[in-house]
Short mmCIF file of C-alpha atoms and ligand atoms in Angstrom, two decimals:
data_model
loop_
_atom_site.label_atom_id
_atom_site.label_comp_id
_atom_site.label_asym_id
_atom_site.label_seq_id
_atom_site.Cartn_x
_atom_site.Cartn_y
_atom_site.Cartn_z
CA MET I 14 -6.97 -13.14 15.38
CA VAL I 15 -3.81 -11.26 16.53
CA GLU I 16 -3.01 -8.63 13.81
CA ARG I 17 0.14 -10.06 11.95
CA THR I 18 2.88 -7.59 11.18
CA CYS I 19 3.27 -6.87 7.41
CA LEU I 20 6.10 -5.50 5.22
CA ALA I 21 4.98 -4.21 1.93
CA ILE I 22 7.69 -4.07 -0.79
CA VAL I 23 6.61 -1.72 -3.78
CA LEU I 24 8.62 -2.19 -6.90
CA ALA I 25 8.82 1.01 -8.55
CA ALA I 26 12.04 0.71 -10.67
CA GLY I 27 10.18 0.65 -13.82
CA GLU I 28 11.74 2.11 -16.97
CA GLY I 29 8.56 3.55 -18.31
CA THR I 30 10.02 4.31 -21.68
CA ARG I 31 6.80 3.40 -23.45
CA MET I 32 5.02 6.32 -21.73
CA ARG I 33 7.20 8.59 -24.03
CA SER I 34 7.56 10.96 -21.09
CA VAL I 35 10.41 12.45 -19.13
CA ARG I 36 8.38 11.57 -16.03
CA ALA I 37 8.78 8.23 -14.19
CA LYS I 38 5.93 5.87 -15.05
CA VAL I 39 4.69 5.62 -11.47
CA LEU I 40 4.39 9.35 -11.30
CA HIS I 41 1.69 9.58 -13.86
CA GLN I 42 -1.74 10.25 -12.49
CA ILE I 43 -5.20 8.78 -12.47
CA ALA I 44 -8.13 10.18 -10.55
CA GLY I 45 -5.99 12.96 -9.28
CA GLN I 46 -3.23 10.83 -7.69
CA THR I 47 -0.01 9.30 -8.94
CA LEU I 48 -0.03 5.58 -9.70
CA LEU I 49 2.44 5.16 -6.76
CA ALA I 50 0.14 6.96 -4.28
CA HIS I 51 -2.79 4.65 -5.22
CA VAL I 52 -0.63 1.60 -4.64
CA LEU I 53 0.73 2.97 -1.44
CA THR I 54 -2.86 3.62 -0.08
CA ALA I 55 -3.90 0.16 -1.04
CA VAL I 56 -0.98 -1.52 0.90
CA GLN I 57 -1.55 0.65 3.93
CA GLU I 58 -5.32 -0.22 3.91
CA ALA I 59 -4.24 -3.86 3.66
CA GLY I 60 -2.37 -3.40 6.96
CA GLY I 61 1.16 -2.91 5.44
CA SER I 62 2.71 -1.24 8.57
CA MET I 63 6.22 -1.17 7.10
CA ILE I 64 6.66 0.05 3.60
CA ALA I 65 9.77 -0.30 1.44
CA VAL I 66 9.90 1.27 -2.00
CA VAL I 67 12.32 0.02 -4.53
CA VAL I 68 13.36 2.57 -7.05
CA GLY I 69 15.81 2.71 -9.94
CA PRO I 70 18.99 4.80 -9.97
CA ASP I 71 18.28 8.60 -10.34
CA ALA I 72 14.69 8.41 -9.12
CA SER I 73 14.69 11.19 -6.53
CA ALA I 74 11.16 12.24 -7.79
CA VAL I 75 9.86 8.80 -7.27
CA SER I 76 11.49 8.60 -3.72
CA SER I 77 9.97 12.05 -2.69
CA GLU I 78 6.53 11.08 -3.95
CA ALA I 79 6.85 7.93 -1.85
CA THR I 80 7.72 9.70 1.38
CA ARG I 81 5.27 12.52 0.61
CA ASN I 82 2.50 9.87 0.92
CA VAL I 83 4.05 7.66 3.50
CA PRO I 84 6.58 9.64 5.59
CA ASP I 85 8.32 6.61 7.11
CA ALA I 86 8.53 4.58 3.93
CA GLU I 87 12.01 3.30 3.32
CA ILE I 88 13.51 3.84 0.00
CA PHE I 89 15.74 1.14 -1.59
CA VAL I 90 17.72 1.59 -4.80
CA GLN I 91 17.97 -1.32 -7.37
CA LYS I 92 21.15 -0.18 -9.21
CA THR I 93 20.65 -2.58 -12.21
CA ARG I 94 17.60 -4.04 -13.51
CA GLN I 95 18.09 -7.82 -13.14
CA GLY I 96 14.52 -9.14 -12.59
CA THR I 97 11.65 -8.96 -10.10
CA ALA I 98 13.39 -10.96 -7.42
CA HIS I 99 16.51 -9.01 -7.65
CA ALA I 100 14.33 -5.93 -7.08
CA VAL I 101 12.75 -7.40 -4.03
CA LEU I 102 16.17 -8.33 -2.68
CA ALA I 103 17.25 -4.72 -2.93
CA ALA I 104 14.95 -4.30 0.21
CA ALA I 105 16.87 -7.19 1.94
CA ASP I 106 17.68 -4.94 4.88
CA ALA I 107 13.95 -4.45 5.48
CA LEU I 108 13.21 -8.16 5.03
CA GLU I 109 15.98 -9.32 7.36
CA ARG I 110 14.34 -7.37 10.25
CA GLY I 111 11.58 -9.99 10.30
CA THR I 112 7.78 -9.72 9.82
CA ASP I 113 4.83 -12.04 9.75
CA ASP I 114 3.86 -11.10 6.12
CA VAL I 115 5.58 -9.71 3.12
CA LEU I 116 3.59 -8.18 0.29
CA VAL I 117 5.29 -7.64 -2.98
CA ILE I 118 3.40 -5.16 -5.32
CA PHE I 119 4.24 -3.45 -8.49
CA GLY I 120 4.07 0.27 -8.45
CA ASP I 121 2.26 0.40 -11.99
CA THR I 122 -0.78 -1.63 -10.74
CA PRO I 123 -2.89 1.13 -9.14
CA LEU I 124 -6.28 -0.55 -9.14
CA ILE I 125 -5.28 -3.35 -6.66
CA ARG I 126 -7.96 -3.47 -4.04
CA PRO I 127 -6.86 -3.75 -0.38
CA GLN I 128 -9.24 -6.62 0.23
CA LYS I 129 -7.52 -8.76 -2.32
CA LEU I 130 -4.19 -8.05 -0.58
CA ARG I 131 -5.91 -9.03 2.68
CA HIS I 132 -7.11 -12.32 1.21
CA MET I 133 -3.55 -13.12 0.21
CA ARG I 134 -2.44 -12.37 3.88
CA GLU I 135 -5.29 -14.53 5.19
CA ALA I 136 -3.79 -17.44 3.07
CA LEU I 137 -0.52 -16.92 4.84
CA ALA I 138 -2.20 -16.93 8.23
CA LYS I 139 -3.67 -20.34 7.29
CA GLY I 140 -0.20 -21.78 6.79
CA ALA I 141 0.69 -21.02 3.04
CA ALA I 142 4.33 -19.89 2.46
CA ILE I 143 3.28 -18.08 -0.70
CA ALA I 144 0.03 -16.62 -2.09
CA VAL I 145 -0.03 -15.45 -5.62
CA LEU I 146 -2.73 -13.25 -7.08
CA GLY I 147 -4.07 -14.97 -10.28
CA PHE I 148 -6.60 -13.91 -12.98
CA ARG I 149 -7.92 -15.02 -16.29
CA PRO I 150 -7.19 -12.43 -18.91
CA ASN I 151 -9.10 -12.30 -22.29
CA ASP I 152 -5.54 -12.50 -23.85
CA PRO I 153 -2.91 -14.31 -21.76
CA THR I 154 0.02 -13.28 -24.01
CA GLY I 155 2.96 -12.21 -22.10
CA TYR I 156 1.79 -13.30 -18.64
CA GLY I 157 3.28 -15.93 -16.50
CA ARG I 158 1.00 -19.02 -16.32
CA LEU I 159 0.06 -20.60 -13.04
CA VAL I 160 0.66 -24.43 -13.07
CA LEU I 161 -1.75 -26.11 -10.57
CA GLU I 162 -1.97 -29.67 -9.14
CA GLY I 163 -5.38 -29.83 -7.59
CA SER I 164 -5.87 -26.54 -5.71
CA GLU I 165 -1.98 -26.26 -5.05
CA LEU I 166 0.19 -24.04 -7.02
CA VAL I 167 3.28 -25.97 -8.17
CA ALA I 168 4.99 -23.51 -10.46
CA ILE I 169 4.69 -20.14 -12.39
CA ARG I 170 6.20 -20.42 -15.92
CA GLU I 171 7.07 -17.25 -17.78
CA GLU I 172 5.76 -17.23 -21.30
CA LEU I 173 9.31 -17.38 -22.82
CA ASP I 174 10.14 -20.46 -20.93
CA ALA I 175 6.70 -22.27 -21.19
CA THR I 176 5.93 -25.43 -22.96
CA PRO I 177 3.08 -25.34 -25.44
CA ALA I 178 0.84 -27.16 -22.89
CA GLU I 179 1.69 -24.66 -20.20
CA ARG I 180 1.00 -21.79 -22.58
CA ALA I 181 -2.58 -23.17 -23.01
CA ILE I 182 -3.23 -22.41 -19.27
CA ASP I 183 -5.54 -19.48 -19.06
CA LEU I 184 -4.97 -18.74 -15.24
CA CYS I 185 -2.20 -16.20 -15.26
CA ASN I 186 0.18 -14.60 -12.70
CA GLY I 187 -1.07 -11.04 -11.75
CA GLY I 188 2.47 -10.37 -10.53
CA LEU I 189 1.53 -9.60 -6.92
CA MET I 190 2.57 -12.03 -4.18
CA ALA I 191 2.54 -12.45 -0.53
CA PHE I 192 5.33 -14.48 1.42
CA ALA I 193 5.33 -15.71 4.88
CA GLY I 194 8.12 -13.59 6.62
CA LYS I 195 9.78 -16.68 8.14
CA THR I 196 10.68 -18.45 4.87
CA ALA I 197 10.85 -15.46 2.57
CA MET I 198 14.58 -14.84 2.64
CA THR I 199 15.44 -18.42 2.30
CA ILE I 200 13.36 -18.80 -0.76
CA LEU I 201 14.42 -15.41 -2.44
CA ASN I 202 18.17 -16.17 -1.85
CA ARG I 203 17.75 -19.57 -3.78
CA ILE I 204 16.34 -17.83 -6.97
CA GLY I 205 18.72 -18.00 -9.81
CA ASN I 206 18.78 -16.35 -13.29
CA ASP I 207 18.87 -19.57 -15.47
CA ASN I 208 16.26 -18.67 -17.89
CA ARG I 209 15.79 -17.22 -21.45
CA LYS I 210 16.11 -13.55 -20.11
CA GLY I 211 18.77 -14.21 -17.65
CA GLU I 212 16.75 -12.38 -14.94
CA PHE I 213 16.16 -13.33 -11.26
CA TYR I 214 12.35 -14.13 -11.57
CA LEU I 215 10.34 -13.73 -8.49
CA THR I 216 7.92 -16.32 -9.95
CA ASP I 217 10.74 -19.11 -9.49
CA ALA I 218 9.86 -18.84 -5.74
CA ILE I 219 6.84 -21.17 -6.34
CA ALA I 220 9.01 -24.29 -7.47
CA ILE I 221 11.56 -23.49 -4.82
CA ALA I 222 9.00 -23.44 -2.08
CA ARG I 223 7.62 -26.67 -3.34
CA ALA I 224 10.97 -28.21 -3.23
CA MET I 225 11.18 -27.15 0.52
CA GLU I 226 7.77 -28.80 1.00
CA LEU I 227 6.01 -25.48 1.48
CA LYS I 228 2.59 -24.62 0.22
CA ALA I 229 1.86 -22.01 -2.41
CA VAL I 230 -1.70 -20.94 -3.19
CA VAL I 231 -3.58 -18.79 -5.72
CA ILE I 232 -5.96 -16.04 -4.89
CA GLU I 233 -8.18 -15.34 -7.94
CA THR I 234 -9.22 -11.84 -8.92
CA GLU I 235 -10.56 -9.73 -11.62
CA GLU I 236 -8.32 -8.38 -14.41
CA ASP I 237 -8.81 -4.87 -13.23
CA ASP I 238 -7.10 -5.38 -9.89
CA VAL I 239 -3.86 -6.45 -11.72
CA ARG I 240 -4.00 -4.09 -14.65
CA GLY I 241 -0.51 -2.92 -15.33
CA ILE I 242 0.33 0.40 -17.10
CA ASN I 243 2.95 0.67 -19.76
CA THR I 244 1.53 3.16 -22.25
CA LYS I 245 -0.57 6.37 -22.30
CA ALA I 246 -3.40 4.32 -23.75
CA GLN I 247 -3.35 1.90 -20.84
CA LEU I 248 -3.15 4.90 -18.58
CA ALA I 249 -6.54 6.05 -20.05
CA GLU I 250 -8.08 2.70 -19.92
CA THR I 251 -7.13 2.39 -16.23
CA GLU I 252 -8.42 5.89 -15.46
CA ALA I 253 -11.76 4.74 -17.12
CA ALA I 254 -11.87 1.69 -15.00
CA LEU I 255 -11.09 3.49 -11.90
CA GLN I 256 -13.69 6.29 -12.53
CA GLN I 257 -16.41 3.51 -12.95
CA ARG I 258 -15.49 2.25 -9.53
CA LEU I 259 -15.45 5.71 -7.99
CA ARG I 260 -18.82 6.54 -9.46
CA LYS I 261 -20.29 3.38 -8.24
CA ALA I 262 -18.92 3.84 -4.82
CA ALA I 263 -20.40 7.46 -4.64
CA MET I 264 -23.87 6.18 -5.75
CA ASP I 265 -23.65 3.22 -3.34
CA ALA I 266 -23.00 5.95 -0.60
CA GLY I 267 -26.10 7.78 -1.64
CA VAL I 268 -24.86 10.38 -4.05
CA THR I 269 -27.23 11.18 -6.95
CA LEU I 270 -25.14 11.26 -10.17
CA VAL I 271 -27.55 12.15 -12.91
CA ALA I 272 -25.29 11.10 -15.72
CA PRO I 273 -22.58 9.19 -13.86
CA GLU I 274 -20.36 8.52 -17.01
CA THR I 275 -19.87 12.34 -17.48
CA VAL I 276 -18.72 12.97 -14.01
CA PHE I 277 -14.96 12.77 -13.19
CA LEU I 278 -13.95 12.06 -9.56
CA ALA I 279 -10.74 12.13 -7.60
CA ALA I 280 -9.93 9.11 -5.36
CA ASP I 281 -10.33 11.30 -2.41
CA THR I 282 -13.50 13.08 -3.24
CA THR I 283 -15.74 13.04 -0.22
CA PHE I 284 -19.57 13.31 -0.24
CA GLY I 285 -22.12 13.77 2.49
CA ARG I 286 -25.80 12.55 2.32
CA ASP I 287 -28.13 13.42 -0.41
CA VAL I 288 -25.68 15.44 -2.66
CA THR I 289 -26.72 15.78 -6.34
CA VAL I 290 -24.03 16.02 -9.09
CA GLU I 291 -25.39 17.16 -12.49
CA PRO I 292 -23.92 15.95 -15.68
CA TYR I 293 -20.29 16.99 -16.78
CA VAL I 294 -18.71 18.02 -13.43
CA VAL I 295 -15.01 17.39 -12.74
CA PHE I 296 -13.68 16.99 -9.33
CA GLY I 297 -9.91 17.48 -8.87
CA PRO I 298 -8.23 16.23 -5.70
CA GLY I 299 -9.11 17.42 -2.21
CA VAL I 300 -12.82 18.14 -2.48
CA THR I 301 -15.44 17.61 0.19
CA VAL I 302 -19.09 18.17 -0.41
CA GLU I 303 -21.40 18.16 2.61
CA ASP I 304 -25.06 17.04 2.82
CA ASN I 305 -27.71 18.26 0.45
CA ALA I 306 -25.37 20.37 -1.67
CA VAL I 307 -26.08 20.45 -5.40
CA ILE I 308 -23.15 20.68 -7.99
CA ARG I 309 -24.58 21.84 -11.37
CA SER I 310 -23.38 20.98 -14.75
CA PHE I 311 -19.96 22.10 -16.14
CA SER I 312 -18.49 22.98 -12.88
CA HIS I 313 -14.74 22.31 -11.94
CA LEU I 314 -13.78 21.84 -8.36
CA ASP I 315 -10.21 21.46 -7.01
CA HIS I 316 -9.11 21.27 -3.37
CA ALA I 317 -12.43 22.87 -2.38
CA HIS I 318 -15.08 22.52 0.29
CA VAL I 319 -18.85 22.84 -0.28
CA GLY I 320 -21.02 23.26 2.76
CA LYS I 321 -24.46 21.86 3.55
CA GLY I 322 -27.14 22.84 1.12
CA ALA I 323 -24.83 24.96 -1.00
CA LEU I 324 -25.63 25.39 -4.75
CA VAL I 325 -22.61 25.48 -7.12
CA GLY I 326 -22.79 26.18 -10.81
CA PRO I 327 -23.57 25.55 -13.64
CA TYR I 328 -20.28 26.69 -14.89
CA ALA I 329 -18.65 27.44 -11.51
CA ARG I 330 -14.94 27.03 -10.90
CA LEU I 331 -13.83 26.41 -7.28
CA ARG I 332 -10.08 26.66 -7.02
CA PRO I 333 -7.76 25.56 -4.24
CA GLY I 334 -8.72 26.85 -0.91
CA ALA I 335 -12.39 27.78 -1.84
CA LYS I 336 -14.43 27.09 1.29
CA LEU I 337 -18.09 27.45 0.92
CA GLY I 338 -20.33 27.54 4.10
CA ALA I 339 -23.95 26.20 4.37
CA ASP I 340 -26.52 27.36 1.85
CA VAL I 341 -23.93 29.45 -0.22
CA HIS I 342 -24.76 30.03 -3.77
CA ILE I 343 -21.96 30.28 -6.35
CA GLY I 344 -23.58 30.59 -9.85
CA ASN I 345 -22.57 30.63 -13.51
CA PHE I 346 -19.07 31.90 -14.47
CA VAL I 347 -18.07 32.51 -10.96
CA GLU I 348 -14.49 31.62 -9.87
CA VAL I 349 -13.50 31.41 -6.20
CA LYS I 350 -9.98 30.85 -4.96
CA GLU I 351 -8.49 30.73 -1.55
CA SER I 352 -11.47 32.34 -0.01
CA VAL I 353 -14.04 31.63 2.72
CA ILE I 354 -17.57 32.17 1.71
CA GLU I 355 -19.65 32.15 4.87
CA ASP I 356 -23.08 30.76 5.41
CA GLY I 357 -25.73 32.05 3.02
CA ALA I 358 -23.55 34.38 1.04
CA LYS I 359 -24.24 34.58 -2.67
CA ALA I 360 -22.22 35.20 -5.83
CA ASN I 361 -24.60 34.28 -8.56
CA HIS I 362 -23.12 35.51 -11.84
CA LEU I 363 -19.79 36.28 -13.51
CA ALA I 364 -17.50 37.16 -10.67
CA TYR I 365 -13.89 36.49 -9.38
CA ILE I 366 -13.50 36.12 -5.65
CA GLY I 367 -9.75 35.42 -4.62
CA ASP I 368 -7.90 35.78 -1.33
CA ALA I 369 -11.15 37.03 0.26
CA ARG I 370 -13.79 36.51 3.00
CA LEU I 371 -17.44 36.94 2.04
CA GLY I 372 -19.26 37.44 5.11
CA ALA I 373 -22.37 35.56 6.08
CA GLY I 374 -25.49 36.56 4.05
CA SER I 375 -23.62 38.97 1.90
CA ASN I 376 -24.25 39.39 -1.78
CA PHE I 377 -21.50 39.72 -4.53
CA GLY I 378 -23.11 41.30 -7.53
CA ALA I 379 -22.95 40.17 -11.09
CA GLY I 380 -19.72 41.14 -12.98
CA SER I 381 -17.97 42.19 -9.68
CA ILE I 382 -14.33 41.10 -8.99
CA VAL I 383 -11.70 41.48 -6.37
CA CYS I 384 -8.44 42.82 -7.75
CA ASN I 385 -6.25 40.66 -5.53
CA TYR I 386 -3.03 40.87 -7.57
CA ASP I 387 -1.05 44.00 -8.25
CA GLY I 388 1.46 42.42 -10.56
CA ALA I 389 3.88 41.60 -7.73
CA ALA I 390 1.93 40.29 -4.67
CA LYS I 391 -1.53 39.00 -3.67
CA HIS I 392 -3.60 41.03 -1.14
CA ARG I 393 -6.73 40.12 0.83
CA THR I 394 -10.29 41.38 0.69
CA ASP I 395 -12.48 41.31 3.77
CA ILE I 396 -16.17 41.74 3.19
CA GLY I 397 -18.38 41.84 6.25
CA LYS I 398 -21.78 40.10 7.14
CA GLY I 399 -24.69 41.25 5.15
CA ALA I 400 -22.80 43.52 2.83
CA PHE I 401 -24.03 44.11 -0.65
CA ILE I 402 -21.48 44.62 -3.41
CA GLY I 403 -23.41 46.12 -6.33
CA SER I 404 -22.85 44.79 -9.90
CA ASN I 405 -19.69 45.40 -11.96
CA SER I 406 -17.69 46.71 -8.86
CA ALA I 407 -13.91 46.24 -8.61
CA LEU I 408 -12.66 45.80 -5.01
CA VAL I 409 -8.95 46.75 -4.99
CA ALA I 410 -7.09 44.70 -2.48
CA PRO I 411 -6.13 45.11 0.26
CA VAL I 412 -9.44 46.45 1.25
CA THR I 413 -12.15 45.99 3.95
CA ILE I 414 -15.89 46.38 3.48
CA GLY I 415 -17.70 46.45 6.85
CA ASP I 416 -20.78 44.58 7.99
CA GLY I 417 -23.94 45.48 6.30
CA ALA I 418 -22.07 48.09 4.01
CA TYR I 419 -23.47 48.81 0.54
CA VAL I 420 -21.20 49.39 -2.45
CA ALA I 421 -23.04 51.21 -5.34
CA THR I 422 -22.97 49.34 -8.77
CA GLY I 423 -19.97 50.11 -10.96
CA SER I 424 -17.66 51.27 -8.00
CA VAL I 425 -13.90 50.99 -7.90
CA ILE I 426 -13.38 50.56 -4.21
CA THR I 427 -9.80 51.37 -2.92
CA HIS I 428 -10.36 52.25 0.76
CA THR I 429 -12.06 50.85 3.62
CA VAL I 430 -15.90 50.98 3.66
CA PRO I 431 -17.15 51.28 7.32
CA SER I 432 -19.93 49.15 8.50
CA ASP I 433 -23.34 50.13 7.29
CA ALA I 434 -21.92 52.82 5.04
CA LEU I 435 -22.90 53.46 1.50
CA ALA I 436 -19.72 53.77 -0.93
CA ILE I 437 -20.23 55.18 -4.42
CA ALA I 438 -16.96 55.36 -6.33
CA ARG I 439 -17.84 56.21 -9.98
CA GLU I 440 -18.40 59.16 -12.21
CA ARG I 441 -21.72 61.04 -11.51
CA GLN I 442 -24.36 60.62 -14.35
CA VAL I 443 -24.85 63.73 -16.69
CA ILE I 444 -27.99 64.32 -18.72
CA LYS I 445 -28.21 66.59 -21.70
CA GLU I 446 -31.85 67.06 -22.76
CA GLY I 447 -32.41 66.57 -26.57
CA GLY I 448 -28.73 65.32 -26.76
CA ALA I 449 -29.64 62.23 -28.57
CA SER I 450 -31.25 64.10 -31.56
CA ARG I 451 -28.21 66.35 -31.86
CA ILE I 452 -25.86 63.30 -32.02
CA ARG I 453 -27.94 61.56 -34.62
CA ALA I 454 -27.93 64.77 -36.75
CA ILE I 455 -24.20 65.05 -36.59
CA LYS I 456 -23.81 61.33 -37.50
CA ALA I 457 -26.23 61.63 -40.48
CA VAL I 458 -24.05 64.45 -42.00
CA VAL I 459 -20.92 62.30 -41.60
CA LYS I 460 -22.74 59.41 -43.32
CA THR I 461 -23.84 61.44 -46.29
CA LYS I 462 -20.30 62.93 -46.86
CA ARG I 463 -18.90 59.49 -46.78
CA GLY I 464 -21.42 58.33 -49.36
CA ALA I 465 -20.71 61.14 -51.70
CA ALA I 466 -16.88 60.47 -51.68
CA GLU I 467 -17.22 56.76 -52.53
C1 UD1 E 22 5.59 -10.16 -14.28
C2 UD1 E 22 5.56 -11.58 -13.75
C3 UD1 E 22 4.66 -12.40 -14.60
C4 UD1 E 22 3.26 -11.76 -14.46
C5 UD1 E 22 3.41 -10.27 -14.81
C6 UD1 E 22 1.95 -9.59 -14.48
C7 UD1 E 22 7.98 -12.08 -13.06
C8 UD1 E 22 9.25 -12.60 -13.32
N1 UD1 E 22 6.89 -12.13 -14.03
O1 UD1 E 22 6.05 -10.17 -15.65
O2 UD1 E 22 4.55 -13.76 -14.22
O3 UD1 E 22 2.39 -12.39 -15.26
O4 UD1 E 22 4.36 -9.67 -14.06
O5 UD1 E 22 1.97 -8.40 -15.00
O6 UD1 E 22 7.72 -11.53 -11.95
N2 UD1 E 22 10.90 -4.56 -11.79
C9 UD1 E 22 11.96 -4.00 -11.07
N3 UD1 E 22 13.23 -4.40 -11.27
C10 UD1 E 22 13.56 -5.28 -12.20
C11 UD1 E 22 12.42 -6.00 -12.99
C12 UD1 E 22 11.21 -5.44 -12.66
O7 UD1 E 22 11.59 -3.07 -10.27
O8 UD1 E 22 14.66 -5.64 -12.31
C13 UD1 E 22 9.57 -4.15 -11.57
C14 UD1 E 22 8.91 -3.50 -12.81
O9 UD1 E 22 9.06 -2.05 -12.72
C15 UD1 E 22 7.38 -3.76 -12.69
C16 UD1 E 22 7.41 -5.10 -12.06
O10 UD1 E 22 8.75 -5.28 -11.39
O11 UD1 E 22 6.79 -2.80 -11.90
C17 UD1 E 22 7.21 -6.24 -12.99
O12 UD1 E 22 8.18 -6.38 -13.92
P1 UD1 E 22 8.19 -6.68 -15.42
O13 UD1 E 22 9.38 -6.76 -16.15
O14 UD1 E 22 7.04 -5.78 -16.13
O15 UD1 E 22 7.56 -8.05 -15.48
P2 UD1 E 22 6.62 -8.84 -16.54
O16 UD1 E 22 7.47 -9.35 -17.60
O17 UD1 E 22 5.44 -7.95 -16.92
CA1 CA E 23 4.79 -5.82 -16.68
#
């Protein structure tokens, strides 16, 4: 089949007042991405080659999130909220340019799967003028009902306007629709606002198409696909549903999740083969994990890369720009930010590594840190291959430690340490023979005097 062109119109002019937030509804996040970003990804994967986003007035943050995700998305403003068909017609300029398929999607329906949108487009390719995504909710209250004659859809009735018999229908409108491009504008222009709400209902398109002797069909799907978000509680429920999908997809791809329900993934988390993730690990956005790596319990990763066979955690924190090579060990209570940890390097306990390079095979001792921030600016630390940083050292950046150099435990390093050099930067130890007994005698006297005074 020749690939049909497709315009996707994303309605993102929602009020979102029930979120009790200053942020627009579609800018709330699940699995590390905004609701809008999820929808935009889905329409692109479904072949939406032109994307129009309809926003409300004063929605510059929504517009910029749209173009950040899809640089050539066109933004249209719906100045007054007069219904879903009115919102679609805000993008009339894009519609009039002509396209085979038109997908209409709600910006607050982030779990829509691309294959469902593809099924709707396939129905158009087979001759339908409209395809509607239908579902059977546990509680149909509030949804438009799909009125069928045989397999053909004859009308969608909004609940407010439905007869008792129509209200008894359990097949409901998920809200997402696909229109054949050649008849879309004619149908949309005929939609009026003669209903209880006085809105231009997109759903009226069905009866109009029917009157034009055009065919409308229903594509049935699961409730999750059309889950709309209006409240923070629904946001959390949707997050939970998406996490289940992401965990299952990770396991289907071969990742071992020891306790999947405790692992939180981002929509873009990428795993290689035979990765193991222990219980209670959180993946923020932008994380890639290569083959055979193990992420141990209670670790938090965000915009980080984990190389082949690396061992991370328990209790590790990989912040943005942490890049671990193969077989790296990052152990408990170690934080890494904006740093390259080359192959085989180790930081096993209680350390901070920021704005640094840790050369291949080097060892960063327990309790050591880089002092990368001087209160005004960040500076870099460069540690050569095979270097050894003794425990509880402070490397004051900017500073360079050469290949194979050895920093003695407890050092405060402020100057370059050449390759293969030994740097000791701490007070020399002093021994006073018998000093312990003398100290104890003095303390005992103090104690007796205090006892007498009380
Ligand atoms: C809509 C459907 C209903 C379906 C339900 C599924 C219509 C008329 N009704 O009802 O059949 O069962 O979704 O959830 O389509 N929007 C605008 N501008 C407007 C009005 C709406 O951009 O003027 C956007 C909203 O932000 C939202 C979407 O369109 O993203 C749906 O609007 P909403 O008012 O929530 O429709 P429902 O009453 O839920
Ligand atoms: Ca709604």
